[in-house]
Amino acid sequence: MKIFHPLPGNVARILLAALLPIGMALPVTADMLPSTNLSGTTGLIDMPSGEQQPDGYLGLDHGRFGPITRNTLTFQITPRLSGSFRYVSIRDWNAKVCPPSCSGADGFRTYYDRNFDLRYKVLNEGVYLPAVTVGLQDFIGTGLSMAEYVAATKSFGPRLKVTAGLGFGRLGSYGAIGDPLGPRPLVTAGLGGKPNFGQWFRGPMAPFGGMEYQLSDKWTLKAEYSSDAYLDESVRRGTFDRKSPLNFGVEYAQSRMVHLGLYELYGSTIGFNVSILLNPDQRPKGGIGGPGPEPVKVRPAIAQSPDVWTTGWLTQPDAKSLLIDNMNRNLVRTGITVESLSVTADTAQVRFRNTLYDAPAQAAGRVARAMTQTMPASVETFEMVPMVNGMATSMVTVKRSDVEALEFAPDAGNAIRARTAVADAGGPLPDSATNPKAYPKFSWSIGPFAQTMLFDPRSPFQINAGVQLQGNYEIAPGIVLSGALTKRLAGDIKGSRFNGSTPLPPVRSNAAGYYVNADPDIATLTAAWYGKLGPELYGRVTVGYLEMMFAGISSEVLWKPVNKPYSFGVEADYVAQRDTNGGFGLASSNYRVATGFVSGYLDLGKNFTAELDLGRYLAGDLGGTFTLMRTFPNGWQVGAFATLTNVSAKNYGEGSFDKGIKMQIPLTWFLGQPTQSQRTFTLRPLGRDGGSPLSVNDRLAAVLHGYDQAGYDAQWGRFWK
Amino acid sequence: MGAVLEMILLRPVATVVLCCAAMASCGTNPEVNDYQSQFSAFATLFTAHKSSGTNIATLDPNAVASLRNALQADRQPITLVMHPSLKYTNLMAPYGQNGDVQTWASTHYETVSLRQGMLVATRGFGPDLMSSTGPGVAQISAGHGTTNRRYFYLDGGDQPHEFDYTCTLSAAGAESVTVLGKSFATRKVSESCVGTQGSFVNQYWFDHSTNLRQSRQMAVPGLGSLVLQRVID
């Protein structure tokens, strides 16, 4: 057997050109996309419209006019429902009122506020009917930006859209035509964090509207009549002069993703808007890149070459280790390493580690191709088991003759899937040979790191940046020593106003103390054990410096059926608070706590997953966290969580309870090449002590994510990539 | 075969990796060694793909002649694969055979799979033709009648799509084509395809009976066609 090289050396040297990146695959339709306004939501200039963005789109928006800046993250949660998180700042907030009034909100030179919005499209645009959206703006909290509205938008031809709406609250403050639902009660925000049901759609109601006209594919003109009087900003505080309700602007579509707008607002000021609109569901570069696979090697017919089909190799003592070597040589370009192999005359099971492909199906496909190249002809059944931290996860079983027959079949992906089984891999592989080079395995990296402290009203964006040295030493399957050391090179994190302001132990509120003092910081230093405890049952124990603020022991068990939409886990930890200096010491407070959770995970279908954790948090408080994520097949996750515990809103402090937005972004989306790297972001309005869980690297649910039937099916087409 | 033989794999020269420059990251941990990605990720997003492929027609004729001589001396079958709008140009050699489908690969492991010269699949291009069905070369060579084509591919979310087309064949006369500096007298056939996802034209240049010397064939609808030239038979 010999695989021949695609091009001999002398030809390779005189090659003409290299691979070049390739652009979008899907034909682009030239419709008039819904645009965004200065509040980062679908709309005109400062007013909303009746439209919404395409399903799943994620918008990042920076809008600015006069003294007002708005940074908004908007997610189209479902085709009809969208939500936004916005950070607003208003300059010269107290310039006119302080002195004499310099206390409370008047004490701020620049006023910062956080908004949450929800919008629901009650009507899709039809031939005669407009798109109609009902919106709640800044519906939780202090209510400065609070507004409710109903907006309708209708297209007239391919280039013109007209919007008309009725606003309440802020959007009912100019040119009101009555208050049909009665007077609007005053907001009693208190500590914030709670919906202001009592105000919604109450008080003065005012009409607004406008139009968008698309000059060309790139340029759009907008004009609107605003029903926002800017009573506080303009009339009371004089931060800008609102002379007119009319706004005008022009927008330029730099690409499908990037839109820029320039506006003349309220007869007195200029504004601009930068809007980035991403579609997490689709990599911008289209189909996944990276080198093509090895071709499938087809066995000769048994009648034609009977000697190839003999099984004398079964008695060859080094047959398995030779096959492991051959597999690993064949897989050298793939980031896949065979860890162990068992083989009989007709069945081979390969257990492998995949460090490259984000799609388990692609890894399985590459292994299947390598098996056609290396396995003796009599081996007809291929069993492929990805190993994760030494744990055998799911097993993909295919027939070799199907792989041979379907490589170029029409709709080859679905064709091979119909003949593939995904099941639990079971325990240790009996009668197997192991790859002596697979363990111990050392890996390391050095790269940049950043810490941020957000939303401190004195300095809303503070960042530390530096380098992180990270190492992983896998002594044996399932036994991992790892550590990370960070050194700050630059940073401006100084502190936080939240220090020690509640009766709770300061498990998180002293974050700034760590960010300032821990330099260099032993961010983590742990020994972990992973193991398969039974069918579909996994276990983990991690000991050491688990996270920046806590050290101790963390253990968990996860039951994760391969072919079910749910899984359950139990976690128990005992930890002590670390000193803020980033060394090996513990905090002088001697704070120790036992925490733990019972967790349930459920795939709700339609790409939504829910997680419920019930248990005890770091401050010793009891309660639960509910997390709802939209999970895209390519690994993007966008969602939100909320934690309620037996800590009262008063003891919790500002925000009343812990909540936030979570995102997981696979880097392969940006690169268009396979990689397992991803970045996780959690955006919390405020980081407080109540409802705060321990942070441990490589929890079971995270490392085993995707290694079930649903995970394979989400990206099954990549079996043949 | 009595025993499992040790396998020999030849591979292109390993790439020399320069590591730890300025803000770049390095390491052996594949999960985290691409911090560089973070820096380049946003940049690649908003940068139009500008490439600088080689246009054979603009090369020095002497250089082309010496390349052809080198390839002929090597005697390995060679196909020149080009994507004009992407400025992709590369040589490919036979890499695998499955039934009547032959897979050709470049040294960068882009591959095209051909059934008697008819494009069946591509890999390594990113947006790839995953699989397809269409007419055989004999039907194309006949130069008349209609054909049906089905193309299967994966979108940027790894989900499968099928695009179907109905095509009309027509003879397009005699034409001389130049393949890496050598001229061939050919007979041209056009295949005009129309489907719900638009339309395209495949073109075929036969130098004798059903032997394809050059062709322009749709790869991924919306991405465009590949030009295939058989350089060394």
mmCIF file of N, CA and C in Angstrom, chain A residues 536-622:
data_model
loop_
_atom_site.group_PDB
_atom_site.id
_atom_site.type_symbol
_atom_site.label_atom_id
_atom_site.label_comp_id
_atom_site.label_asym_id
_atom_site.label_seq_id
_atom_site.Cartn_x
_atom_site.Cartn_y
_atom_site.Cartn_z
ATOM 1 N N GLU A 536 -22.811 6.959 29.406
ATOM 2 C CA GLU A 536 -23.313 8.331 29.297
ATOM 3 C C GLU A 536 -23.164 9.118 30.592
ATOM 4 N N LEU A 537 -22.270 8.669 31.459
ATOM 5 C CA LEU A 537 -22.082 9.309 32.753
ATOM 6 C C LEU A 537 -20.606 9.709 32.902
ATOM 7 N N TYR A 538 -20.402 10.989 33.184
ATOM 8 C CA TYR A 538 -19.050 11.527 33.208
ATOM 9 C C TYR A 538 -18.760 12.197 34.545
ATOM 10 N N GLY A 539 -17.490 12.215 34.933
ATOM 11 C CA GLY A 539 -17.127 12.825 36.207
ATOM 12 C C GLY A 539 -15.896 13.709 36.080
ATOM 13 N N ARG A 540 -15.796 14.671 36.992
ATOM 14 C CA ARG A 540 -14.638 15.566 37.010
ATOM 15 C C ARG A 540 -14.336 15.973 38.447
ATOM 16 N N VAL A 541 -13.046 16.046 38.782
ATOM 17 C CA VAL A 541 -12.601 16.644 40.032
ATOM 18 C C VAL A 541 -11.451 17.577 39.693
ATOM 19 N N THR A 542 -11.547 18.825 40.136
ATOM 20 C CA THR A 542 -10.482 19.794 39.885
ATOM 21 C C THR A 542 -10.032 20.363 41.230
ATOM 22 N N VAL A 543 -8.730 20.375 41.445
ATOM 23 C CA VAL A 543 -8.171 20.864 42.708
ATOM 24 C C VAL A 543 -7.145 21.946 42.405
ATOM 25 N N GLY A 544 -7.148 22.983 43.234
ATOM 26 C CA GLY A 544 -6.090 23.977 43.088
ATOM 27 C C GLY A 544 -6.629 25.391 43.065
ATOM 28 N N TYR A 545 -5.893 26.257 42.407
ATOM 29 C CA TYR A 545 -6.291 27.651 42.254
ATOM 30 C C TYR A 545 -7.234 27.718 41.063
ATOM 31 N N LEU A 546 -8.524 27.669 41.374
ATOM 32 C CA LEU A 546 -9.529 27.420 40.337
ATOM 33 C C LEU A 546 -9.797 28.657 39.496
ATOM 34 N N GLU A 547 -9.734 29.798 40.122
ATOM 35 C CA GLU A 547 -10.025 31.053 39.421
ATOM 36 C C GLU A 547 -9.334 32.182 40.160
ATOM 37 N N MET A 548 -9.422 33.371 39.616
ATOM 38 C CA MET A 548 -8.726 34.507 40.187
ATOM 39 C C MET A 548 -9.043 34.715 41.669
ATOM 40 N N MET A 549 -10.291 34.469 42.073
ATOM 41 C CA MET A 549 -10.688 34.832 43.422
ATOM 42 C C MET A 549 -10.859 33.648 44.372
ATOM 43 N N PHE A 550 -10.827 32.417 43.845
ATOM 44 C CA PHE A 550 -11.079 31.267 44.722
ATOM 45 C C PHE A 550 -10.166 30.090 44.409
ATOM 46 N N ALA A 551 -9.826 29.371 45.492
ATOM 47 C CA ALA A 551 -9.038 28.146 45.377
ATOM 48 C C ALA A 551 -9.760 27.068 46.163
ATOM 49 N N GLY A 552 -9.545 25.818 45.787
ATOM 50 C CA GLY A 552 -10.210 24.751 46.520
ATOM 51 C C GLY A 552 -10.409 23.536 45.645
ATOM 52 N N ILE A 553 -11.527 22.872 45.876
ATOM 53 C CA ILE A 553 -11.818 21.653 45.130
ATOM 54 C C ILE A 553 -13.198 21.769 44.508
ATOM 55 N N SER A 554 -13.300 21.323 43.286
ATOM 56 C CA SER A 554 -14.567 21.362 42.571
ATOM 57 C C SER A 554 -14.799 19.986 41.966
ATOM 58 N N SER A 555 -16.005 19.456 42.142
ATOM 59 C CA SER A 555 -16.276 18.119 41.599
ATOM 60 C C SER A 555 -17.654 18.111 40.958
ATOM 61 N N GLU A 556 -17.802 17.300 39.954
ATOM 62 C CA GLU A 556 -19.129 17.211 39.336
ATOM 63 C C GLU A 556 -19.318 15.877 38.642
ATOM 64 N N VAL A 557 -20.584 15.562 38.440
ATOM 65 C CA VAL A 557 -20.997 14.382 37.691
ATOM 66 C C VAL A 557 -22.024 14.854 36.675
ATOM 67 N N LEU A 558 -21.911 14.383 35.435
ATOM 68 C CA LEU A 558 -22.865 14.791 34.399
ATOM 69 C C LEU A 558 -23.389 13.556 33.686
ATOM 70 N N TRP A 559 -24.691 13.478 33.625
ATOM 71 C CA TRP A 559 -25.326 12.423 32.832
ATOM 72 C C TRP A 559 -25.780 13.045 31.526
ATOM 73 N N LYS A 560 -25.177 12.611 30.439
ATOM 74 C CA LYS A 560 -25.441 13.239 29.144
ATOM 75 C C LYS A 560 -25.738 12.152 28.119
ATOM 76 N N PRO A 561 -27.013 11.829 27.939
ATOM 77 C CA PRO A 561 -27.353 10.803 26.950
ATOM 78 C C PRO A 561 -27.040 11.301 25.538
ATOM 79 N N VAL A 562 -26.524 10.412 24.719
ATOM 80 C CA VAL A 562 -26.116 10.799 23.364
ATOM 81 C C VAL A 562 -27.313 11.195 22.507
ATOM 82 N N ASN A 563 -28.420 10.502 22.694
ATOM 83 C CA ASN A 563 -29.548 10.682 21.776
ATOM 84 C C ASN A 563 -30.775 11.300 22.432
ATOM 85 N N LYS A 564 -30.562 12.044 23.509
ATOM 86 C CA LYS A 564 -31.694 12.696 24.181
ATOM 87 C C LYS A 564 -31.459 14.204 24.207
ATOM 88 N N PRO A 565 -32.543 14.976 24.273
ATOM 89 C CA PRO A 565 -32.361 16.440 24.267
ATOM 90 C C PRO A 565 -32.030 17.012 25.637
ATOM 91 N N TYR A 566 -31.850 16.174 26.640
ATOM 92 C CA TYR A 566 -31.611 16.714 27.974
ATOM 93 C C TYR A 566 -30.393 16.066 28.612
ATOM 94 N N SER A 567 -29.874 16.728 29.629
ATOM 95 C CA SER A 567 -28.829 16.133 30.451
ATOM 96 C C SER A 567 -28.920 16.754 31.837
ATOM 97 N N PHE A 568 -28.310 16.063 32.808
ATOM 98 C CA PHE A 568 -28.379 16.514 34.191
ATOM 99 C C PHE A 568 -27.004 16.460 34.825
ATOM 100 N N GLY A 569 -26.748 17.405 35.705
ATOM 101 C CA GLY A 569 -25.459 17.414 36.379
ATOM 102 C C GLY A 569 -25.592 17.784 37.839
ATOM 103 N N VAL A 570 -24.612 17.344 38.627
ATOM 104 C CA VAL A 570 -24.521 17.728 40.033
ATOM 105 C C VAL A 570 -23.101 18.202 40.274
ATOM 106 N N GLU A 571 -22.971 19.340 40.931
ATOM 107 C CA GLU A 571 -21.639 19.859 41.216
ATOM 108 C C GLU A 571 -21.532 20.177 42.702
ATOM 109 N N ALA A 572 -20.391 19.859 43.282
ATOM 110 C CA ALA A 572 -20.130 20.214 44.681
ATOM 111 C C ALA A 572 -18.710 20.771 44.773
ATOM 112 N N ASP A 573 -18.584 21.933 45.394
ATOM 113 C CA ASP A 573 -17.281 22.586 45.504
ATOM 114 C C ASP A 573 -17.071 23.036 46.951
ATOM 115 N N TYR A 574 -15.819 23.053 47.343
ATOM 116 C CA TYR A 574 -15.478 23.697 48.611
ATOM 117 C C TYR A 574 -14.289 24.595 48.342
ATOM 118 N N VAL A 575 -14.454 25.877 48.553
ATOM 119 C CA VAL A 575 -13.422 26.824 48.136
ATOM 120 C C VAL A 575 -13.150 27.862 49.219
ATOM 121 N N ALA A 576 -11.957 28.437 49.122
ATOM 122 C CA ALA A 576 -11.556 29.530 50.007
ATOM 123 C C ALA A 576 -11.208 30.730 49.145
ATOM 124 N N GLN A 577 -11.497 31.919 49.664
ATOM 125 C CA GLN A 577 -11.201 33.117 48.882
ATOM 126 C C GLN A 577 -9.695 33.365 48.861
ATOM 127 N N ARG A 578 -9.195 33.711 47.679
ATOM 128 C CA ARG A 578 -7.761 33.953 47.519
ATOM 129 C C ARG A 578 -7.412 35.387 47.902
ATOM 130 N N ASP A 579 -6.165 35.562 48.244
ATOM 131 C CA ASP A 579 -5.632 36.897 48.462
ATOM 132 C C ASP A 579 -5.698 37.663 47.137
ATOM 133 N N THR A 580 -5.763 38.972 47.245
ATOM 134 C CA THR A 580 -5.881 39.752 46.015
ATOM 135 C C THR A 580 -4.556 39.905 45.284
ATOM 136 N N ASN A 581 -3.454 39.388 45.868
ATOM 137 C CA ASN A 581 -2.149 39.666 45.245
ATOM 138 C C ASN A 581 -1.773 38.684 44.135
ATOM 139 N N GLY A 582 -2.650 37.734 43.839
ATOM 140 C CA GLY A 582 -2.387 36.838 42.714
ATOM 141 C C GLY A 582 -1.400 35.732 43.027
ATOM 142 N N GLY A 583 -0.982 35.612 44.297
ATOM 143 C CA GLY A 583 -0.026 34.572 44.668
ATOM 144 C C GLY A 583 -0.735 33.333 45.182
ATOM 145 N N PHE A 584 -0.006 32.583 46.033
ATOM 146 C CA PHE A 584 -0.567 31.332 46.524
ATOM 147 C C PHE A 584 -1.389 31.515 47.802
ATOM 148 N N GLY A 585 -1.358 32.711 48.381
ATOM 149 C CA GLY A 585 -1.999 32.915 49.672
ATOM 150 C C GLY A 585 -3.515 33.025 49.596
ATOM 151 N N LEU A 586 -4.134 32.862 50.776
ATOM 152 C CA LEU A 586 -5.581 33.009 50.861
ATOM 153 C C LEU A 586 -5.910 34.337 51.538
ATOM 154 N N ALA A 587 -7.148 34.768 51.344
ATOM 155 C CA ALA A 587 -7.546 36.078 51.868
ATOM 156 C C ALA A 587 -7.511 36.070 53.391
ATOM 157 N N SER A 588 -7.164 37.219 53.964
ATOM 158 C CA SER A 588 -7.076 37.306 55.426
ATOM 159 C C SER A 588 -8.451 37.157 56.065
ATOM 160 N N SER A 589 -9.499 37.344 55.310
ATOM 161 C CA SER A 589 -10.846 37.173 55.853
ATOM 162 C C SER A 589 -11.131 35.716 56.197
ATOM 163 N N ASN A 590 -10.277 34.799 55.719
ATOM 164 C CA ASN A 590 -10.492 33.366 55.952
ATOM 165 C C ASN A 590 -11.847 32.894 55.451
ATOM 166 N N TYR A 591 -12.322 33.508 54.383
ATOM 167 C CA TYR A 591 -13.655 33.138 53.904
ATOM 168 C C TYR A 591 -13.627 31.790 53.216
ATOM 169 N N ARG A 592 -14.415 30.848 53.726
ATOM 170 C CA ARG A 592 -14.533 29.512 53.149
ATOM 171 C C ARG A 592 -16.009 29.270 52.860
ATOM 172 N N VAL A 593 -16.278 28.560 51.792
ATOM 173 C CA VAL A 593 -17.689 28.291 51.499
ATOM 174 C C VAL A 593 -17.824 26.996 50.704
ATOM 175 N N ALA A 594 -18.890 26.270 51.023
ATOM 176 C CA ALA A 594 -19.262 25.108 50.214
ATOM 177 C C ALA A 594 -20.347 25.552 49.257
ATOM 178 N N THR A 595 -20.117 25.358 47.973
ATOM 179 C CA THR A 595 -21.153 25.720 46.990
ATOM 180 C C THR A 595 -21.447 24.501 46.151
ATOM 181 N N GLY A 596 -22.550 24.547 45.446
ATOM 182 C CA GLY A 596 -22.875 23.412 44.598
ATOM 183 C C GLY A 596 -24.220 23.587 43.950
ATOM 184 N N PHE A 597 -24.421 22.837 42.900
ATOM 185 C CA PHE A 597 -25.641 23.002 42.113
ATOM 186 C C PHE A 597 -26.140 21.676 41.581
ATOM 187 N N VAL A 598 -27.435 21.627 41.404
ATOM 188 C CA VAL A 598 -28.048 20.593 40.581
ATOM 189 C C VAL A 598 -28.447 21.310 39.304
ATOM 190 N N SER A 599 -28.011 20.781 38.173
ATOM 191 C CA SER A 599 -28.247 21.483 36.909
ATOM 192 C C SER A 599 -28.999 20.612 35.925
ATOM 193 N N GLY A 600 -29.897 21.219 35.207
ATOM 194 C CA GLY A 600 -30.607 20.538 34.126
ATOM 195 C C GLY A 600 -30.416 21.310 32.841
ATOM 196 N N TYR A 601 -30.185 20.576 31.768
ATOM 197 C CA TYR A 601 -29.976 21.191 30.457
ATOM 198 C C TYR A 601 -31.021 20.619 29.512
ATOM 199 N N LEU A 602 -31.650 21.486 28.734
ATOM 200 C CA LEU A 602 -32.695 21.015 27.841
ATOM 201 C C LEU A 602 -32.577 21.699 26.490
ATOM 202 N N ASP A 603 -32.553 20.894 25.447
ATOM 203 C CA ASP A 603 -32.607 21.421 24.086
ATOM 204 C C ASP A 603 -34.070 21.644 23.739
ATOM 205 N N LEU A 604 -34.452 22.917 23.587
ATOM 206 C CA LEU A 604 -35.858 23.242 23.367
ATOM 207 C C LEU A 604 -36.259 23.100 21.913
ATOM 208 N N GLY A 605 -35.297 22.787 21.048
ATOM 209 C CA GLY A 605 -35.579 22.754 19.620
ATOM 210 C C GLY A 605 -35.480 24.137 19.026
ATOM 211 N N LYS A 606 -35.529 24.209 17.719
ATOM 212 C CA LYS A 606 -35.416 25.485 17.012
ATOM 213 C C LYS A 606 -34.204 26.283 17.480
ATOM 214 N N ASN A 607 -33.139 25.568 17.851
ATOM 215 C CA ASN A 607 -31.871 26.186 18.227
ATOM 216 C C ASN A 607 -31.904 26.954 19.542
ATOM 217 N N PHE A 608 -32.841 26.640 20.412
ATOM 218 C CA PHE A 608 -32.832 27.231 21.742
ATOM 219 C C PHE A 608 -32.512 26.173 22.782
ATOM 220 N N THR A 609 -31.648 26.541 23.736
ATOM 221 C CA THR A 609 -31.356 25.638 24.842
ATOM 222 C C THR A 609 -31.585 26.371 26.152
ATOM 223 N N ALA A 610 -32.020 25.611 27.152
ATOM 224 C CA ALA A 610 -32.274 26.195 28.464
ATOM 225 C C ALA A 610 -31.447 25.459 29.496
ATOM 226 N N GLU A 611 -30.996 26.191 30.503
ATOM 227 C CA GLU A 611 -30.262 25.583 31.603
ATOM 228 C C GLU A 611 -30.811 26.140 32.902
ATOM 229 N N LEU A 612 -31.045 25.242 33.852
ATOM 230 C CA LEU A 612 -31.499 25.673 35.167
ATOM 231 C C LEU A 612 -30.529 25.114 36.204
ATOM 232 N N ASP A 613 -29.948 26.007 36.986
ATOM 233 C CA ASP A 613 -29.040 25.594 38.054
ATOM 234 C C ASP A 613 -29.669 25.988 39.377
ATOM 235 N N LEU A 614 -29.790 25.016 40.276
ATOM 236 C CA LEU A 614 -30.333 25.300 41.593
ATOM 237 C C LEU A 614 -29.291 24.925 42.622
ATOM 238 N N GLY A 615 -29.038 25.828 43.578
ATOM 239 C CA GLY A 615 -28.052 25.465 44.592
ATOM 240 C C GLY A 615 -27.578 26.647 45.404
ATOM 241 N N ARG A 616 -26.333 26.524 45.846
ATOM 242 C CA ARG A 616 -25.775 27.502 46.771
ATOM 243 C C ARG A 616 -24.635 28.246 46.090
ATOM 244 N N TYR A 617 -24.686 29.558 46.192
ATOM 245 C CA TYR A 617 -23.706 30.403 45.505
ATOM 246 C C TYR A 617 -22.571 30.771 46.457
ATOM 247 N N LEU A 618 -21.602 31.514 45.912
ATOM 248 C CA LEU A 618 -20.375 31.786 46.661
ATOM 249 C C LEU A 618 -20.611 32.559 47.954
ATOM 250 N N ALA A 619 -21.606 33.428 47.971
ATOM 251 C CA ALA A 619 -21.866 34.196 49.184
ATOM 252 C C ALA A 619 -22.678 33.384 50.184
ATOM 253 N N GLY A 620 -22.917 32.116 49.879
ATOM 254 C CA GLY A 620 -23.705 31.259 50.749
ATOM 255 C C GLY A 620 -25.196 31.387 50.522
ATOM 256 N N ASP A 621 -25.569 32.197 49.544
ATOM 257 C CA ASP A 621 -26.993 32.389 49.278
ATOM 258 C C ASP A 621 -27.544 31.225 48.456
ATOM 259 N N LEU A 622 -28.820 30.944 48.648
ATOM 260 C CA LEU A 622 -29.471 29.826 47.975
ATOM 261 C C LEU A 622 -30.390 30.346 46.890
#
